[in-house]
Amino acid sequence: MELEPARRAAWDAYLVVTVELLPALDRDSVDAWHVVAELTGLAASIRLWAPGWGPTGAVLAAAIDTALRLRRDGHHNDLARLLRVLAPRLFRLSSGRPNPRTRTGY
């Protein structure tokens, strides 16, 4: 079964966070160019798909703006913490499982 586009976009964003960004930020020597490239792509994707993700999309769009600001200001530890908060939300969107607080998929 193929995932619908919004769920697939959430899954792809989840993978960027967990496979690319968090490991890069957890290294002793952060590769700034890699982080910039991945974070910029992630921001574009989240902004594109946020309207289709309902209220969670609005939260993710606001959070990605904060993430970009944290990266720009060199706050890599805070950026990693924020991304660790975003990851489960992206996973929940990708899985289509209900949000326990709202009982909806978002």
XYZ file of C-alpha atoms in Angstrom:
106
model
C 0.000 0.000 0.000
C 1.390 3.395 -0.995
C 1.324 6.236 1.497
C -0.735 9.260 0.609
C 1.453 12.257 -0.324
C 1.050 14.173 2.974
C 1.927 11.103 5.029
C 4.882 10.357 2.751
C 6.131 13.939 3.118
C 5.920 13.603 6.914
C 7.876 10.329 6.744
C 10.548 11.896 4.529
C 10.826 14.845 6.957
C 11.072 12.417 9.884
C 13.957 10.642 8.154
C 15.782 13.912 7.496
C 15.516 14.770 11.194
C 16.476 11.357 12.578
C 18.948 10.089 9.976
C 20.613 13.285 8.763
C 20.250 16.212 11.151
C 20.381 14.705 14.624
C 23.458 12.560 13.937
C 25.177 15.573 12.336
C 24.377 17.758 15.346
C 25.478 15.077 17.820
C 29.004 14.916 16.377
C 31.797 16.744 18.179
C 32.555 18.689 15.016
C 29.300 19.862 13.436
C 29.410 20.027 9.636
C 27.669 23.381 9.297
C 27.155 23.122 5.526
C 25.481 19.718 5.824
C 23.198 20.997 8.586
C 22.308 24.118 6.576
C 21.475 22.094 3.471
C 19.364 19.509 5.291
C 17.597 22.050 7.508
C 16.790 24.323 4.569
C 15.270 21.429 2.642
C 13.336 20.328 5.709
C 11.979 23.845 6.212
C 10.796 24.019 2.607
C 9.046 20.664 2.893
C 7.359 21.483 6.194
C 6.146 24.859 4.920
C 4.790 23.212 1.773
C 2.918 20.438 3.578
C 1.902 22.254 6.788
C -1.568 23.231 5.535
C -2.354 19.581 4.807
C -1.262 18.483 8.274
C -3.888 20.498 10.141
C -3.066 22.078 13.500
C 0.119 20.031 13.833
C 1.303 21.514 10.552
C 0.961 25.029 11.931
C 2.993 24.049 14.984
C 5.666 22.419 12.816
C 5.860 25.495 10.563
C 6.410 27.754 13.580
C 8.943 25.327 15.045
C 10.962 25.133 11.822
C 11.282 28.925 11.836
C 12.687 28.678 15.347
C 14.993 25.859 14.220
C 16.393 28.021 11.428
C 16.983 30.862 13.882
C 18.746 28.536 16.343
C 20.999 27.234 13.561
C 21.767 30.755 12.347
C 22.713 31.833 15.873
C 24.905 28.756 16.412
C 22.778 27.150 19.138
C 23.318 23.576 17.974
C 22.371 21.912 21.269
C 19.058 23.783 21.416
C 18.436 22.976 17.759
C 19.003 19.279 18.442
C 16.590 19.427 21.396
C 13.923 21.074 19.250
C 14.374 18.503 16.483
C 13.990 15.701 19.035
C 10.596 17.194 19.946
C 9.560 17.496 16.288
C 10.524 13.937 15.317
C 7.666 12.119 17.128
C 5.132 14.556 15.674
C 6.401 13.902 12.167
C 6.319 10.171 12.837
C 2.731 10.383 14.088
C 1.718 12.296 10.943
C 3.412 9.714 8.745
C 1.772 6.787 10.488
C -1.732 8.206 10.428
C -2.127 7.142 14.063
C -4.422 9.379 16.078
C -3.026 12.107 18.254
C -3.826 10.957 21.805
C -4.737 14.506 22.831
C -7.116 15.304 19.984
C -8.024 11.812 18.800
C -7.344 12.897 15.218
C -4.573 11.936 12.808
C -2.983 15.319 13.338
